[in-house]
XYZ file of C-alpha atoms in Angstrom:
393
model
C 63.806 304.904 -14.666
C 66.232 303.515 -12.083
C 67.297 305.498 -9.026
C 68.923 305.043 -5.634
C 66.150 305.257 -3.077
C 66.169 305.706 0.710
C 64.020 303.073 2.407
C 65.102 303.676 5.995
C 68.300 303.888 8.005
C 71.037 301.818 6.340
C 68.620 300.708 3.608
C 69.534 302.161 0.198
C 68.162 300.337 -2.865
C 68.349 300.686 -6.625
C 64.698 300.736 -7.677
C 62.489 301.526 -10.642
C 60.614 304.789 -10.071
C 58.555 307.220 -12.134
C 60.401 309.438 -14.599
C 60.534 313.109 -13.613
C 58.476 315.661 -15.521
C 58.407 319.415 -15.998
C 56.468 320.885 -13.054
C 57.257 324.562 -13.568
C 58.088 326.476 -16.776
C 61.507 327.276 -15.309
C 62.440 323.564 -15.012
C 64.578 321.389 -17.208
C 64.923 317.605 -17.302
C 68.436 316.207 -17.286
C 69.594 312.811 -18.484
C 72.276 312.016 -15.923
C 75.635 310.957 -17.339
C 77.574 310.751 -14.053
C 76.637 310.931 -10.394
C 78.573 310.474 -7.166
C 78.093 309.648 -3.499
C 78.987 312.503 -1.164
C 80.163 312.164 2.429
C 77.073 314.063 3.526
C 74.917 311.390 1.837
C 76.226 309.038 4.509
C 74.499 311.172 7.148
C 71.221 310.325 5.372
C 72.058 306.642 5.189
C 72.991 306.540 8.868
C 69.870 308.381 10.005
C 71.705 311.422 11.361
C 69.826 313.941 9.202
C 66.114 314.001 10.056
C 62.993 314.276 7.894
C 63.833 311.592 5.368
C 60.875 309.697 3.879
C 60.716 306.238 2.405
C 61.051 306.500 -1.365
C 63.216 309.645 -1.381
C 65.645 309.655 -4.323
C 69.175 310.442 -3.168
C 72.097 312.314 -4.647
C 73.267 315.882 -5.131
C 76.461 315.474 -7.173
C 75.497 314.938 -10.799
C 75.791 316.165 -14.370
C 74.412 315.254 -17.762
C 72.543 316.311 -20.901
C 69.473 318.521 -21.055
C 66.649 316.543 -22.703
C 63.670 318.837 -22.033
C 63.216 322.476 -21.066
C 60.286 324.412 -19.652
C 58.699 327.253 -21.584
C 60.447 329.972 -19.544
C 63.971 328.536 -19.713
C 66.129 330.886 -21.813
C 69.745 329.999 -21.078
C 69.702 326.263 -21.778
C 68.510 324.171 -24.692
C 68.043 320.489 -25.411
C 71.429 318.858 -25.973
C 73.415 321.116 -23.664
C 75.889 319.357 -21.389
C 75.784 320.778 -17.860
C 76.996 320.338 -14.310
C 74.283 320.986 -11.718
C 75.098 322.559 -8.326
C 73.627 320.835 -5.291
C 71.897 324.026 -4.144
C 68.600 325.112 -5.697
C 68.505 328.899 -5.838
C 66.093 331.377 -7.400
C 68.655 334.081 -8.226
C 66.209 336.834 -7.292
C 65.613 336.905 -3.520
C 67.461 339.107 -0.984
C 70.045 336.398 -0.290
C 70.646 335.378 -3.908
C 71.127 339.027 -4.874
C 73.950 339.113 -2.310
C 75.453 335.867 -3.691
C 74.446 333.879 -0.606
C 72.842 331.268 -2.833
C 72.676 328.427 -0.294
C 70.465 330.675 1.859
C 67.901 331.293 -0.895
C 64.602 332.380 0.616
C 62.232 330.827 -1.919
C 63.294 327.316 -2.944
C 62.869 325.314 0.254
C 59.462 323.695 -0.278
C 59.409 322.344 3.293
C 60.549 325.544 4.952
C 58.387 324.908 8.015
C 60.536 321.876 8.918
C 63.738 323.892 8.629
C 62.358 326.847 10.571
C 61.336 324.563 13.422
C 64.802 322.977 13.517
C 67.016 325.991 12.715
C 65.027 329.175 13.205
C 65.118 330.002 9.488
C 65.035 327.934 6.308
C 68.061 327.647 3.995
C 67.790 326.876 0.282
C 66.372 323.724 -1.196
C 68.918 320.996 -1.923
C 68.795 318.044 -4.281
C 68.259 314.661 -2.630
C 68.709 315.898 0.921
C 65.698 315.330 3.166
C 62.531 317.260 3.854
C 64.483 319.777 5.897
C 65.720 321.140 2.581
C 62.742 320.848 0.296
C 62.350 317.132 -0.289
C 63.624 317.390 -3.882
C 64.463 314.215 -5.762
C 68.176 313.806 -6.250
C 70.493 312.923 -9.077
C 71.515 309.344 -8.279
C 69.117 308.409 -11.035
C 68.845 308.140 -14.806
C 66.909 311.419 -15.042
C 66.311 314.354 -12.714
C 64.148 317.472 -12.697
C 66.232 320.638 -12.255
C 64.238 323.642 -10.962
C 65.393 327.191 -11.809
C 67.362 325.818 -14.743
C 68.530 329.283 -15.798
C 70.109 329.912 -12.381
C 71.802 326.680 -11.328
C 73.437 324.535 -14.028
C 76.670 325.615 -15.691
C 76.980 324.783 -19.388
C 80.138 323.025 -20.526
C 81.745 324.305 -23.705
C 84.630 321.841 -23.539
C 85.196 318.171 -24.265
C 86.623 317.281 -20.867
C 85.370 313.875 -19.667
C 82.812 313.792 -16.864
C 85.388 312.698 -14.284
C 87.265 315.986 -14.782
C 84.253 318.247 -14.147
C 81.674 316.277 -12.124
C 82.892 317.539 -8.762
C 82.082 321.118 -9.669
C 78.604 320.005 -8.535
C 79.639 320.181 -4.879
C 82.909 319.070 -3.360
C 85.421 321.207 -5.263
C 83.490 324.456 -4.635
C 82.837 323.274 -1.071
C 86.541 322.710 -0.477
C 87.261 326.081 -2.109
C 84.793 328.007 0.060
C 86.110 326.192 3.129
C 89.642 327.360 2.322
C 88.395 330.854 1.491
C 86.630 331.045 4.852
C 89.794 329.880 6.590
C 92.314 332.070 4.777
C 90.445 335.176 3.653
C 92.804 337.521 1.834
C 95.857 336.659 3.932
C 98.583 334.694 2.214
C 101.229 332.760 4.124
C 98.919 331.067 6.622
C 99.322 327.644 8.179
C 96.062 325.761 7.697
C 95.111 322.515 9.447
C 92.436 320.359 7.795
C 90.542 317.829 9.880
C 89.473 315.015 7.533
C 91.154 313.746 4.359
C 88.002 312.705 2.560
C 87.002 314.273 -0.763
C 86.118 317.729 0.628
C 89.265 317.737 2.734
C 91.400 316.862 -0.301
C 89.950 319.753 -2.302
C 90.229 322.104 0.675
C 93.946 321.295 0.747
C 94.432 322.002 -2.954
C 92.340 325.163 -2.669
C 94.372 326.416 0.292
C 97.566 326.133 -1.743
C 95.974 328.001 -4.657
C 94.993 330.778 -2.237
C 98.534 331.229 -0.987
C 98.783 329.094 2.141
C 102.328 328.611 3.409
C 101.707 325.248 5.098
C 98.834 322.772 5.014
C 98.543 319.994 7.600
C 95.954 317.206 7.325
C 94.579 315.149 10.219
C 93.040 311.708 9.583
C 93.564 308.063 10.564
C 93.238 306.185 7.272
C 96.568 305.445 5.541
C 95.186 305.742 1.997
C 93.606 309.134 2.711
C 96.704 310.468 4.410
C 98.800 309.180 1.505
C 96.559 310.985 -0.993
C 96.761 314.195 1.057
C 100.540 313.924 0.949
C 100.821 313.071 -2.773
C 97.848 314.826 -4.405
C 97.675 317.594 -1.802
C 101.394 318.000 -0.982
C 100.355 318.357 2.665
C 102.000 317.400 5.916
C 99.976 314.745 7.727
C 99.044 313.636 11.243
C 97.569 310.222 12.023
C 95.337 311.002 14.978
C 95.104 307.324 15.959
C 98.843 307.356 16.644
C 99.528 310.927 17.759
C 98.007 313.533 20.059
C 96.844 316.110 17.520
C 97.067 319.178 19.764
C 100.591 318.302 20.865
C 101.671 317.546 17.300
C 100.284 320.832 15.950
C 101.928 322.786 18.761
C 105.253 321.138 17.995
C 104.909 321.782 14.262
C 104.089 325.469 14.787
C 106.496 326.400 17.550
C 103.793 326.237 20.197
C 101.531 328.824 18.583
C 99.094 326.546 16.733
C 97.897 326.765 13.120
C 96.425 330.053 11.913
C 93.223 328.398 10.731
C 91.415 325.083 10.891
C 88.934 323.429 8.538
C 86.439 320.873 9.837
C 85.914 318.701 6.764
C 84.383 315.888 8.813
C 81.125 317.070 10.376
C 78.537 315.239 12.408
C 79.964 311.726 12.331
C 83.526 312.417 13.409
C 85.390 309.604 15.147
C 86.731 310.541 18.577
C 90.145 309.656 19.938
C 91.907 310.358 23.192
C 90.420 312.855 25.628
C 87.972 314.341 23.153
C 86.863 310.898 22.052
C 85.904 310.081 25.640
C 83.487 313.006 26.033
C 80.145 311.517 27.047
C 77.662 314.364 26.851
C 76.898 314.187 23.150
C 73.622 315.935 22.382
C 70.855 313.604 21.290
C 69.017 314.696 18.186
C 65.431 315.024 19.284
C 64.259 314.335 15.743
C 66.158 311.098 15.115
C 67.509 309.759 18.383
C 71.003 309.899 16.865
C 73.866 312.043 18.105
C 76.084 314.559 16.380
C 79.705 313.912 17.260
C 81.681 317.153 17.294
C 85.095 315.673 18.082
C 86.871 317.337 15.166
C 85.215 320.681 15.896
C 86.112 320.499 19.576
C 89.702 319.582 18.817
C 89.945 322.388 16.275
C 88.891 324.960 18.902
C 91.595 323.740 21.249
C 94.310 323.511 18.580
C 93.993 326.638 16.392
C 96.070 329.586 17.594
C 94.668 332.500 19.550
C 92.887 334.908 17.229
C 92.649 332.227 14.540
C 89.833 331.209 12.243
C 87.653 328.099 12.136
C 86.013 327.070 8.866
C 83.204 324.503 9.036
C 82.038 322.956 5.750
C 81.320 319.666 7.545
C 77.582 318.995 7.901
C 75.933 319.015 11.332
C 72.287 318.130 11.870
C 71.528 319.609 15.280
C 73.041 320.935 18.510
C 76.449 319.794 19.737
C 78.540 320.254 22.859
C 80.706 323.208 21.941
C 83.650 324.603 23.970
C 82.409 328.179 23.985
C 84.783 329.176 26.809
C 87.985 328.369 24.914
C 86.438 329.740 21.713
C 85.632 333.097 23.335
C 88.767 333.478 25.427
C 91.045 332.628 22.500
C 89.318 335.247 20.346
C 88.492 332.767 17.601
C 86.292 333.424 14.566
C 84.089 330.790 12.933
C 82.737 330.787 9.377
C 80.424 328.065 8.120
C 77.588 327.217 5.791
C 76.480 325.255 2.783
C 78.400 326.382 -0.282
C 77.163 329.379 -2.265
C 77.624 327.323 -5.397
C 76.660 329.739 -8.151
C 79.307 332.176 -6.894
C 82.092 329.699 -7.627
C 81.068 327.572 -10.605
C 82.358 329.739 -13.448
C 85.737 330.718 -11.939
C 86.472 327.187 -10.757
C 85.531 325.726 -14.139
C 88.163 328.029 -15.661
C 90.766 326.641 -13.251
C 89.847 323.090 -14.253
C 89.989 323.951 -17.953
C 93.384 325.609 -17.441
C 94.757 322.407 -15.917
C 95.378 323.911 -12.469
C 93.682 320.926 -10.818
C 92.633 317.429 -11.901
C 89.410 316.627 -10.061
C 89.417 312.992 -11.171
C 92.408 311.950 -9.067
C 90.343 311.325 -5.943
C 88.084 308.720 -7.636
C 88.696 305.186 -6.384
C 85.504 303.346 -7.363
C 83.448 303.450 -10.565
C 80.292 301.589 -11.473
C 76.624 301.642 -12.469
C 73.588 302.660 -10.418
C 73.076 299.016 -9.463
C 76.410 299.230 -7.617
C 75.135 302.151 -5.548
C 73.901 300.285 -2.450
C 77.216 298.455 -2.138
C 79.150 301.664 -2.819
C 77.298 303.392 0.027
C 78.429 300.698 2.459
C 81.982 300.583 1.125
C 82.273 304.371 1.366
C 80.767 304.514 4.854
C 82.906 301.684 6.193
C 86.009 302.995 4.399
C 86.747 299.583 2.955
C 88.792 298.754 -0.109
C 90.663 302.066 0.042
C 87.458 303.896 -0.853
C 87.689 307.679 -1.157
C 85.158 308.549 -3.880
C 82.536 306.546 -5.803
C 81.217 307.621 -9.210
C 78.355 305.948 -11.079
C 77.280 306.190 -14.695
C 73.545 305.404 -14.817
C 73.440 303.710 -18.196
C 69.931 302.684 -19.174
C 69.093 298.998 -19.289
């Protein structure tokens, strides 16, 4: 089969690789009908996330048709159309029983790497380095799906792939980010750093949760325009405006009630925060996390406010703990507990509350993947989201 394969930093290729096979009776094999490139995939391409190996198959946003099931799979059958969450969870451990699925205790096959880097090992993830299990991803014609009775959600509708594909990651991720920012309080002002795909869905989710105002910070005109049209948000171009001053002015000097860092490790700096020199070098890769958005969020959110961090970080960063502590801020973060959100968010999609396809700007085949990675990373050609349909040759 064909797949997008990591061959080193900035070297993604479409190659012919071995077909996946059932390795455990709880597995299924999926024929991929649609797959996408996620912003966090760029951290792999750029070498920010450690423990990648040559030949790793990328991708954690995918869906398709079940073509084979293991002997112990009860919930799915051949022919079922499913969306697969990016987290691999057993459904039985202490964390899964408490619906903290991205912290599953049993699915990370390379847990020793994660424990050395983080203290404890989170769940296995599709296509996301040997920190998180070294599982082959879904930017391929076929993929093995472990714990098939726990992860995939079966589709009982005829909605096209573009309308449901992003249930695999970025819509639930944006939803949990907004949930972490807002909690049960309606009427909040929420600032979102980053108008990429997760940021766009965090905006829409915040409105659905009862936010009173949503303000988006970015520098790219097409992303800010989408946040204003699709997201109905107020916008700040940080390349033209001091963000802290603008947010103070927009909120009567108090600051927004909550902030969402939808950027993560490769944030672009600007102004005072962009000039900070003591970025922490990743001892595993020699790269540096760049916490500009996170730092700015600490300074900008009101006293007693909440910080939500769905953006991916790979290692330590320089963090303004003094302002964080003295302002009485709260931070919530984490990979998305996908299985908690799939069913309710699918119902919202089916009810027409949100059209997930409106963020797609580029469509193609797997062979277009290497170019799509570069276009997405470099933000060329108005690129916001790339989707590929891996049709067989």
